[in-house]
Coordinates of C-alpha atoms in Angstrom, one line a residue:
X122 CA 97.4 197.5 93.7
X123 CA 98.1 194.0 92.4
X124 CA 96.8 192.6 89.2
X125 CA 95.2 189.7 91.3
X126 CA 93.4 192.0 93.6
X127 CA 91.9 194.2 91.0
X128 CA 90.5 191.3 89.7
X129 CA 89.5 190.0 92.4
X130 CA 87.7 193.6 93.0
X131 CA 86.1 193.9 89.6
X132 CA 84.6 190.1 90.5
X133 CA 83.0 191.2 93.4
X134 CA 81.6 194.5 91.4
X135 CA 80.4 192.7 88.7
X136 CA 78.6 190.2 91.2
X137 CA 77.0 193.3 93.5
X138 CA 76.3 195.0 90.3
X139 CA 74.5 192.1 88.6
X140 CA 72.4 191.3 92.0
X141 CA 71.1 195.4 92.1
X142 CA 69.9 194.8 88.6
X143 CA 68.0 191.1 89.6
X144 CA 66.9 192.7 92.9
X145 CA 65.2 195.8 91.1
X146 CA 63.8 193.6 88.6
X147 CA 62.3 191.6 91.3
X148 CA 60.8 194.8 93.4
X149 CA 59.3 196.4 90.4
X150 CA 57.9 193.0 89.0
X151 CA 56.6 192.3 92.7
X152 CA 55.1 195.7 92.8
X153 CA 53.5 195.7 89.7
X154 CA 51.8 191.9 90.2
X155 CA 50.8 192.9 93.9
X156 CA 49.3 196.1 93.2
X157 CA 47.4 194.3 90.0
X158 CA 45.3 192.2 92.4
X159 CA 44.8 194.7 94.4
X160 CA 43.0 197.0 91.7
X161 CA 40.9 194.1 91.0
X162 CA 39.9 193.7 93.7
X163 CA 39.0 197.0 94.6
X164 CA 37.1 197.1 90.8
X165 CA 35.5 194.1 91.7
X166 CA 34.1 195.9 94.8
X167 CA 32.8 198.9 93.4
X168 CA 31.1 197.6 90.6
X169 CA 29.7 195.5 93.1
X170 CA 28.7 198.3 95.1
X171 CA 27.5 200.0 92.5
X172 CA 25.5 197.6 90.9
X173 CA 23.3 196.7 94.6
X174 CA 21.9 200.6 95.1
X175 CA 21.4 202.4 92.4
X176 CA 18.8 205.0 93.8
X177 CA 21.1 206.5 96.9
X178 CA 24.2 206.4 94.7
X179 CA 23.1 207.3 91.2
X180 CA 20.2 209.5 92.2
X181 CA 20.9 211.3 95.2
X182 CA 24.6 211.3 95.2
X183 CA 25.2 210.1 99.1
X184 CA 26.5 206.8 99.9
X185 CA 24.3 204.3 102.1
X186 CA 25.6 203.7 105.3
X187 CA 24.0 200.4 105.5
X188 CA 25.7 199.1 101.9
X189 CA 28.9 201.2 102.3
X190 CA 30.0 200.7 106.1
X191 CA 30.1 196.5 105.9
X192 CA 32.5 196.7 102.4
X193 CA 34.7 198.7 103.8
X194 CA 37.6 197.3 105.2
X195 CA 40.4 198.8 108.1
X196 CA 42.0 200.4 105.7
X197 CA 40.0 202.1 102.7
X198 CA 37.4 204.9 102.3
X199 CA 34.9 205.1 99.8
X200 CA 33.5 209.0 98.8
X201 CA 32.0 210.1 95.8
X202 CA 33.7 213.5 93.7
X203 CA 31.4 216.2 91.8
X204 CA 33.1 217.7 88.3
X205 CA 33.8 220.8 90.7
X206 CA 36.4 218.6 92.3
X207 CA 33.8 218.8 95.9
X208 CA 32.9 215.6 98.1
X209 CA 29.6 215.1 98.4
X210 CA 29.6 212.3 100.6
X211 CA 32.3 210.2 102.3
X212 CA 32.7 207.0 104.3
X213 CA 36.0 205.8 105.4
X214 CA 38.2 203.1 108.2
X215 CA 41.6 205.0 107.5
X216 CA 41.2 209.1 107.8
X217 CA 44.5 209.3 106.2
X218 CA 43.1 207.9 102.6
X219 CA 40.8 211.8 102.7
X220 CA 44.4 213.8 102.5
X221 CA 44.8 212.5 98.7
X222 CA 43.2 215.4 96.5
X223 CA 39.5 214.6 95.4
X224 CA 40.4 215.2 91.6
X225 CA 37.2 214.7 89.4
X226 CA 38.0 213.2 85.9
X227 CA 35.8 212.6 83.1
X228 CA 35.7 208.5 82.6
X229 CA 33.6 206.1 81.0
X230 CA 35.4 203.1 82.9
X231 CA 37.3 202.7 86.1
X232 CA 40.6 204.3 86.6
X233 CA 43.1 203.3 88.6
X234 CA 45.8 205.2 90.6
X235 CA 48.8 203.7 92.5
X236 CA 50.6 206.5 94.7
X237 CA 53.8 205.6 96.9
X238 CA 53.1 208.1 99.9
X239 CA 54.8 209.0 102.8
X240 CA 53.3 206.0 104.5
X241 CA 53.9 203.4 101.5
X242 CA 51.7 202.9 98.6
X243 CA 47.9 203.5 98.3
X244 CA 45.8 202.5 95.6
X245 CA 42.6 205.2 94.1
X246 CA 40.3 203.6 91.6
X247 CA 37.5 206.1 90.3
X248 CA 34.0 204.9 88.8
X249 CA 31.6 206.8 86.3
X250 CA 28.2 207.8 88.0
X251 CA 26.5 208.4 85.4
X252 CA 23.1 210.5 85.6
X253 CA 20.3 210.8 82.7
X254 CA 22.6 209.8 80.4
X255 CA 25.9 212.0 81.6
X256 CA 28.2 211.7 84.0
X257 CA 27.4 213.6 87.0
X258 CA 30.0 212.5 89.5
X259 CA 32.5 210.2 90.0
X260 CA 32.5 207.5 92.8
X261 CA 36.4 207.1 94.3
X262 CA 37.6 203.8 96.5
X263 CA 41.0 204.2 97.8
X264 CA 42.7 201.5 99.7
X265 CA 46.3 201.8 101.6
X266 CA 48.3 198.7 100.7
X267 CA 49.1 197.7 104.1
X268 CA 50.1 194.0 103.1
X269 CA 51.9 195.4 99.8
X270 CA 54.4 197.5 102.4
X271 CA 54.6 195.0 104.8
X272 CA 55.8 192.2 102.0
X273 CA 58.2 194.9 100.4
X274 CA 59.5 195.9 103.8
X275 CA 60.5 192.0 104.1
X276 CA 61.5 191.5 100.5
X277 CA 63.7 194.8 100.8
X278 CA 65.2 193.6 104.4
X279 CA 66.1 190.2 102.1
X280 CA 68.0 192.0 99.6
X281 CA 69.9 193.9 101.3
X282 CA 70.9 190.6 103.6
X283 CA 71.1 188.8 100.7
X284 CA 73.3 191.4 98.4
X285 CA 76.1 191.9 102.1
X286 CA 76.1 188.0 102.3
X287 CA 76.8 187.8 98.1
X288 CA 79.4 190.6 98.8
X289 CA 81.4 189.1 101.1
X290 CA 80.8 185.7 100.0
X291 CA 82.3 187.3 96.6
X292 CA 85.6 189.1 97.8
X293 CA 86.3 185.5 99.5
X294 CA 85.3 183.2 96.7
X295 CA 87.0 185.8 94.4
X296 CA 90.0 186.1 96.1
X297 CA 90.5 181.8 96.6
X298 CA 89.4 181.9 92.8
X299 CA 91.9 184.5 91.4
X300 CA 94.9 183.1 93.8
X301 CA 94.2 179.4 92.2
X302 CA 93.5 181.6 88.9
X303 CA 97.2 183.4 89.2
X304 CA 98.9 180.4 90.6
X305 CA 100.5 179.1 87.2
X306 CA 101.5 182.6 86.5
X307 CA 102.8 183.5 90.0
X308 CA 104.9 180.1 89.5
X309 CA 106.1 181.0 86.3
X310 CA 107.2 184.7 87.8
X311 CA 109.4 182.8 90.4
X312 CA 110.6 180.1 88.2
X313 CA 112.0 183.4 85.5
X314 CA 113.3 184.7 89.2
X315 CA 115.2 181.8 90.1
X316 CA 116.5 181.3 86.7
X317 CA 117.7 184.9 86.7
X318 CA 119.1 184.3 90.2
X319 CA 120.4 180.7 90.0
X320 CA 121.4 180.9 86.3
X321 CA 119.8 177.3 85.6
X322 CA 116.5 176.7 83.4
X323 CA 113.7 175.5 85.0
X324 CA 110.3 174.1 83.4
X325 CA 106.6 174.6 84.9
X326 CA 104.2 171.1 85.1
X327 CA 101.6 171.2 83.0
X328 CA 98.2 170.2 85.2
X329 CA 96.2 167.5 84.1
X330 CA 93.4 169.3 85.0
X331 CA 93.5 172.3 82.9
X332 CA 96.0 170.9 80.2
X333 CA 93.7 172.5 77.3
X334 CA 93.3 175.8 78.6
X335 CA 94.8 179.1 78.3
X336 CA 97.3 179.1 81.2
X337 CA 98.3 175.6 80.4
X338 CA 99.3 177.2 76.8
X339 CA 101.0 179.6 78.7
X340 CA 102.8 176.8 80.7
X341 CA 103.7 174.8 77.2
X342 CA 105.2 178.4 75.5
X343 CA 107.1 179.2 78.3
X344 CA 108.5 175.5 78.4
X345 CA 109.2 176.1 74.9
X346 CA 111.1 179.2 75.5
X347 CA 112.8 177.7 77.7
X348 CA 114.2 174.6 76.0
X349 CA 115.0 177.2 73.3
X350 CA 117.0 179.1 76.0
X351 CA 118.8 176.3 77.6
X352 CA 120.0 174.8 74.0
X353 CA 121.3 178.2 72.7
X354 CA 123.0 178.9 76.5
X355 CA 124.1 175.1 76.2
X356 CA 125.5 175.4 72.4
X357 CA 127.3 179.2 73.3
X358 CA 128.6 177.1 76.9
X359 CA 129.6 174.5 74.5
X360 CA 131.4 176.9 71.9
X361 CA 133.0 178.3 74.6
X362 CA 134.2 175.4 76.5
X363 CA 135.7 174.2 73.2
X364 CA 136.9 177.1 72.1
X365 CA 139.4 177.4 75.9
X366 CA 140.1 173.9 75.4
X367 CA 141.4 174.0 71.5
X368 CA 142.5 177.3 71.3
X369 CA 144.6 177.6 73.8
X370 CA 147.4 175.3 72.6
X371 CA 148.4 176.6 69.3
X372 CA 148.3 180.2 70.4
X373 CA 150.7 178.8 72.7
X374 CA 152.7 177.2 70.3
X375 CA 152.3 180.6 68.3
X376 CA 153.4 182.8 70.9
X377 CA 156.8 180.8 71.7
X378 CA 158.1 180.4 68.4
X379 CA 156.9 184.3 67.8
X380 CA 159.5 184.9 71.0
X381 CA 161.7 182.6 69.5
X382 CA 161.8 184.1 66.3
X383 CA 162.4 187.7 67.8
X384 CA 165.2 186.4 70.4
X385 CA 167.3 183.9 67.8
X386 CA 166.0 184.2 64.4
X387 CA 168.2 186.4 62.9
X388 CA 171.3 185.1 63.6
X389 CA 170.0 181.3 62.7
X390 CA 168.2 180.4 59.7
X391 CA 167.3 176.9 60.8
X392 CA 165.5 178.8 63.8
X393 CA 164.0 180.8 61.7
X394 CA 162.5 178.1 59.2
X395 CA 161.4 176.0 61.6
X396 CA 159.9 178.7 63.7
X397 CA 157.8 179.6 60.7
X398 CA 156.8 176.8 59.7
X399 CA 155.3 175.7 63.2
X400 CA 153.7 179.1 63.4
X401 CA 151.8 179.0 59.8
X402 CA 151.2 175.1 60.5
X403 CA 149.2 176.1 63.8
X404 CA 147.9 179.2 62.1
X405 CA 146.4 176.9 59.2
X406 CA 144.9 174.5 62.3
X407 CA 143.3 177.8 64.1
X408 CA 142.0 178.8 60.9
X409 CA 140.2 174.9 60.3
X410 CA 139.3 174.7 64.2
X411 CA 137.3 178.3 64.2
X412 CA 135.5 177.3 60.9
X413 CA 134.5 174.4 62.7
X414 CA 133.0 175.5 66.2
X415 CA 131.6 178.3 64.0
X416 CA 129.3 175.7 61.6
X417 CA 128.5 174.0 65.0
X418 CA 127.2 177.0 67.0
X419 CA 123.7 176.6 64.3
X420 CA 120.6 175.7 65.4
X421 CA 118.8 172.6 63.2
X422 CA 116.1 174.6 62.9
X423 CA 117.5 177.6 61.1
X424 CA 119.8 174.9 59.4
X425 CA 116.8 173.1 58.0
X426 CA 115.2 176.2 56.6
X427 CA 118.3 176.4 54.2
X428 CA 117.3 172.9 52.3
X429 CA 116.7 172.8 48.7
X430 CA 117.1 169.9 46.0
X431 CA 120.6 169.2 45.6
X432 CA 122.1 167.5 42.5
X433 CA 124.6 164.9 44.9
X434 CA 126.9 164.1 42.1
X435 CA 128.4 167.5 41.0
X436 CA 129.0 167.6 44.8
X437 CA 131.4 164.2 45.1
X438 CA 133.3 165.4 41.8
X439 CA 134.1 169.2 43.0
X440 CA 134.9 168.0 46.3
X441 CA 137.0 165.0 45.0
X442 CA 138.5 166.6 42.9
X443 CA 139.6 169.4 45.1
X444 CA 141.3 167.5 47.6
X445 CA 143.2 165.4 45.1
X446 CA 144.7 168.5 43.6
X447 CA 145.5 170.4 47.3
X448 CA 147.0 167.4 48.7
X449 CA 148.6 165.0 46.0
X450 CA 146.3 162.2 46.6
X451 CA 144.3 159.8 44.4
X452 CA 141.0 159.2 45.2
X453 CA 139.5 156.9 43.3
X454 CA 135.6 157.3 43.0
X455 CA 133.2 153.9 42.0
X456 CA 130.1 153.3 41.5
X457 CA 129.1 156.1 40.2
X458 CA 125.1 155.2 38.5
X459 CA 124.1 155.6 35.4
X460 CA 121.9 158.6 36.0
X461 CA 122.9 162.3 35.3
X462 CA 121.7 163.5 38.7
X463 CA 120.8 162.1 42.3
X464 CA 118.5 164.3 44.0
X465 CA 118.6 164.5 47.8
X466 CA 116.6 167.3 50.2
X467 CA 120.0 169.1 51.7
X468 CA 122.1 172.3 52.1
X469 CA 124.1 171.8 49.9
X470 CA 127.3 173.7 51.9
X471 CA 126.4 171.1 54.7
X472 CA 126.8 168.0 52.6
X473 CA 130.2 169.8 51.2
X474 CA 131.7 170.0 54.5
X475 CA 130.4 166.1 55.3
X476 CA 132.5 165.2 52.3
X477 CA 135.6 167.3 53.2
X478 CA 135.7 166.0 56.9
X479 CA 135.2 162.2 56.2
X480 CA 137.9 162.5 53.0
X481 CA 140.1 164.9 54.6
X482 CA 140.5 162.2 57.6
X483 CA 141.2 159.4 55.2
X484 CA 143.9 161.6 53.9
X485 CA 145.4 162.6 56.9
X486 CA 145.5 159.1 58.1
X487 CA 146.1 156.9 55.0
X488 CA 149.4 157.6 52.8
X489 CA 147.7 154.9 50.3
X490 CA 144.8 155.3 47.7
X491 CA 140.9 156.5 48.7
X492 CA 138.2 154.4 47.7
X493 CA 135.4 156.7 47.4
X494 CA 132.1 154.4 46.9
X495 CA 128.3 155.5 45.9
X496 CA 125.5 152.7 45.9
X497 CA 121.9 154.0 45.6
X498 CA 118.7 151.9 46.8
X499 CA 115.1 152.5 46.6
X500 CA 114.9 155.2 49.4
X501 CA 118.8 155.7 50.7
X502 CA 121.8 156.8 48.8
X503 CA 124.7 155.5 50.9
X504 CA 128.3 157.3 50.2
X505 CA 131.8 154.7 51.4
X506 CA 135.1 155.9 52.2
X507 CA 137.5 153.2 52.4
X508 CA 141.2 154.0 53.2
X509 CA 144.4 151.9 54.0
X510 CA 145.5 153.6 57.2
X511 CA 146.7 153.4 60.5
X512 CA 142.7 152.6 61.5
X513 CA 141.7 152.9 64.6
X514 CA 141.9 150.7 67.7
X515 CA 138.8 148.8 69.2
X516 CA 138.5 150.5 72.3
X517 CA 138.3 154.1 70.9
X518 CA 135.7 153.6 67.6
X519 CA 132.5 153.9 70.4
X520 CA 133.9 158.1 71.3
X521 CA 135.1 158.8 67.7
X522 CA 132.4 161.0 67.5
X523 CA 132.8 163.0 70.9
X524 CA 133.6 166.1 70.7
X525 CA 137.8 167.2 70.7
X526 CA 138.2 163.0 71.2
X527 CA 141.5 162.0 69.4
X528 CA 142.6 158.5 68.7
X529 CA 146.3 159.5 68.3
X530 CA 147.0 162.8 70.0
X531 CA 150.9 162.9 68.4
X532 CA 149.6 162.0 65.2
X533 CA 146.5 164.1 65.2
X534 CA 148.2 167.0 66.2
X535 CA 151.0 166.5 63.6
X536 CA 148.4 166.3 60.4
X537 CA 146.2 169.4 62.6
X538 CA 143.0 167.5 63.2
X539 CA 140.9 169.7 66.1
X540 CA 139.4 166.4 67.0
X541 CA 136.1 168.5 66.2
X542 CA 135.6 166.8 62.2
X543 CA 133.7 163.4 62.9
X544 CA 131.2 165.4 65.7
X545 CA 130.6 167.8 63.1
X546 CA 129.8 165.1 60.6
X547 CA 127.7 163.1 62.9
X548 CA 125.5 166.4 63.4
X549 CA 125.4 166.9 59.6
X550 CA 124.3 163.6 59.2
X551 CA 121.3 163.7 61.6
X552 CA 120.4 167.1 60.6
X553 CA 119.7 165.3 57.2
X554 CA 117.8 162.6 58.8
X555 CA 120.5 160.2 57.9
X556 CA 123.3 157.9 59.6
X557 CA 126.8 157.2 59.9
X558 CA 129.5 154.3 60.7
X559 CA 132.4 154.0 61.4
X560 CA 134.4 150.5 61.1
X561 CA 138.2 149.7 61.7
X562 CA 141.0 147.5 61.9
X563 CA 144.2 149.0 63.6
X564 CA 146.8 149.2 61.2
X565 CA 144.3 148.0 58.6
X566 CA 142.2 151.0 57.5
X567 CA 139.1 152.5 58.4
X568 CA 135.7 152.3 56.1
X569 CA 133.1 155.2 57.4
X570 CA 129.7 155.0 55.9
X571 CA 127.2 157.6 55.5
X572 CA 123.1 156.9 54.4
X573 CA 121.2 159.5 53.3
X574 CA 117.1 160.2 52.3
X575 CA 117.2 159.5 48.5
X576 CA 114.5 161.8 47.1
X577 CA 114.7 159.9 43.3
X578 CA 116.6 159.9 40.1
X579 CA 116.6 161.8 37.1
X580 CA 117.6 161.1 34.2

């Protein structure tokens, strides 16, 4: 049985169940307030009765014919009880009323008695007769409620009617109600089917009408996963896609001088040497081009959770400093401020790599000296490369940052750029909430310009 029907099952139960409690409510209450006036009345006639012949009733015990006989109505009996439980004298319009058991009982007021007989309810109110100061019998009025059973008979007949129309009424209204109820979710079950199926991500509308509720949550989080989903299957498609694309030519490169190597090496040293060379050149670019899809494959998020307060400076010097000793180059490092540390909300290993892709291009590129500027302003610390390279031409500076995009392919492979480096850098940049430029003259040289969030000085 389907969620939605069980539901719509325990709706309907719930509504039957709560109409059986407001229906017995309402029978009782009307029983109870019907059969009230009704003992009222009836005390209201025999005190009446009682109160016009005293003699006949009190003295003698017998009931006057000519009192009694106009009271009565079609359907009550008046008699009067002795303490041996004995009628003495009885008058009645309904014979049926004399079957009750004359019960004497020892009063000093009326008592009433409501019984729910074979033929509906009937209604027994005793009176004290008293006699020289005791009570010598007791004087008994019963009534059948004729009008009481007719009115519950109706009132009965309506509830029933009442509770199959509710019951029906429910398992429809229920059923439209759950179906609207289950629609977001029955939409959402298909959407996770077809994306399962289809293998592309689909996102559920939000409905204006219900956009604060708990389905339309639902409808947001799912959404949410989703997005989630589609950038992680995006960035492993995109890891992968580069990966096949890069990859592939060095371990070709790789694999034919490693056959060259085992067919004509030993007989030829120049073979040899230049078959070695190739191989630990491209090995040395595999190594640079996994490190780099690898430190793109995080998300911002988990990235971000990494920040802490970095010290820039120490930072430019390490990183300066190491390049200048691994390749042979001078880079020469201005404007350094006065202050012993520039503070900035980073990781730390992020803003290393920035460094090493933006100077390691101006070294590959440039055989002439690096200008590595530093200029810091009320809220931005801006860092300048400047080099005296081939720069780049006009037409290529608007997909320098595309991913695997190289300016030069000859050259680019030649100094073992991946044409992965300036992507990377863009995404460190934004990750960091900051920019970068790029601006060249071909055969000129090429100035790249990054602006970062300056979180303050210290001195």
């Amino acid at each position: 049985m389907s969620l939605k029907l069980r539901l719509s099952l325990l709706q309907t139960a719930m509504v039957c169940l709560i109409l059986l409690v407001v229906h017995a409510f309402i029978y009782f209450f009307f029983i109870k307030i019907s059969s009230e006036t009704e003992k009222q009345d009836i005390e209201q006639k025999g005190t009446t009765l009682l109160s016009q012949d005293i003699n006949s009733i009190f003295a003698e015990l017998r009931l006057p014919q000519d009192l009694t006989k106009p009271v009565l109505t079609s359907n009550e009996m008046i008699r009067i009880i002795k303490p041996d439980h004995t009628v003495v004298d009885s008058i009645q319009n309904e014979p049926d009323l004399l079957n009750h058991p004359s019960i004497y009982h020892a009063i000093s007021h009326p008592v009433s008695q409501l019984i729910n007989g074979e033929n509906g309810f009937e209604m027994y109110v005793q009176f004290p007769i008293e006699k020289q100061g005791a009570q010598a019998a007791v004087l008994e009025i019963g009534r059948k409620l004729d009008s009481l059973n007719k009115n519950l008979d109706i009132l009965f007949s309506i509830m029933v009617y009442s509770t199959a129309v509710a019951f029906i009424l429910s398992i429809g209204v229920g059923y439209l109600y759950t179906r609207m109820l289950f629609r977001p979710i029955t939409h959402l079950v298909r959407t996770m089917e077809s994306i399962q199926k289809s293998g592309t991500f689909r996102r559920l509308e939000v409905s204006l009408s219900s956009k604060d509720d708990e389905l339309a949550q639902l409808t947001r989080t799912f959404n949410s996963m989703i997005e989630r989903l589609e950038q992680t299957f995006d960035r492993q498609k995109q890891f992968l896609a580069d990966a096949s694309h890069e990859l592939r030519t060095p371990l070709t490169i790789i694999e034919s001088y490693a056959r060259l190597l085992k067919r004509w090496a030993h007989n030829d040293p120049k073979i040899r040497k230049e078959a070695t060379e190739a191989i630990l050149s491209e090995a040395v670019r595999l190594k640079e081009l996994t490190n780099n899809l690898l430190i793109g494959i995080d998300s911002d998020e988990e990235e971000r959770k990494r920040f802490v307060e970095v010290d820039l400076l120490p930072l430019i010097h390490s990183t300066i400093s190491s390049l200048s000793f691994t390749f042979h180059r001078n880079i020469e490092l201005r404007g350094i401020p006065e202050e012993k540390a520039i503070l900035i909300e980073a990781n730390p290993e992020k803003i290393r790599q920035l460094l090493i892709i933006v100077l390691d291009n101006a070294i590959k590129y440039s055989q002439k000296e690096i200008i590595f500027e530093v200029l810091t302003g009320e809220r931005h610390i801006m860092l300048r490369v400047k080099d005296q390279g081939i720069g780049i031409a006009k037409e290529d500076l608007p997909h320098l940052f595309d991913r695997f995009y190289r300016t030069d392919k000859a050259r680019s492979r030649k100094s073992g750029g991946s044409g992965l480096g300036l992507a990377i850098a863009e995404n460190i940049v934004k990750l960091h909430a900051g920019s970068i430029r790029i601006d060249s003259v071909l055969h000129k040289g090429t100035t790249v310009t990054i602006k970062l969030p300056y979180k303050g000085k210290r001195g």
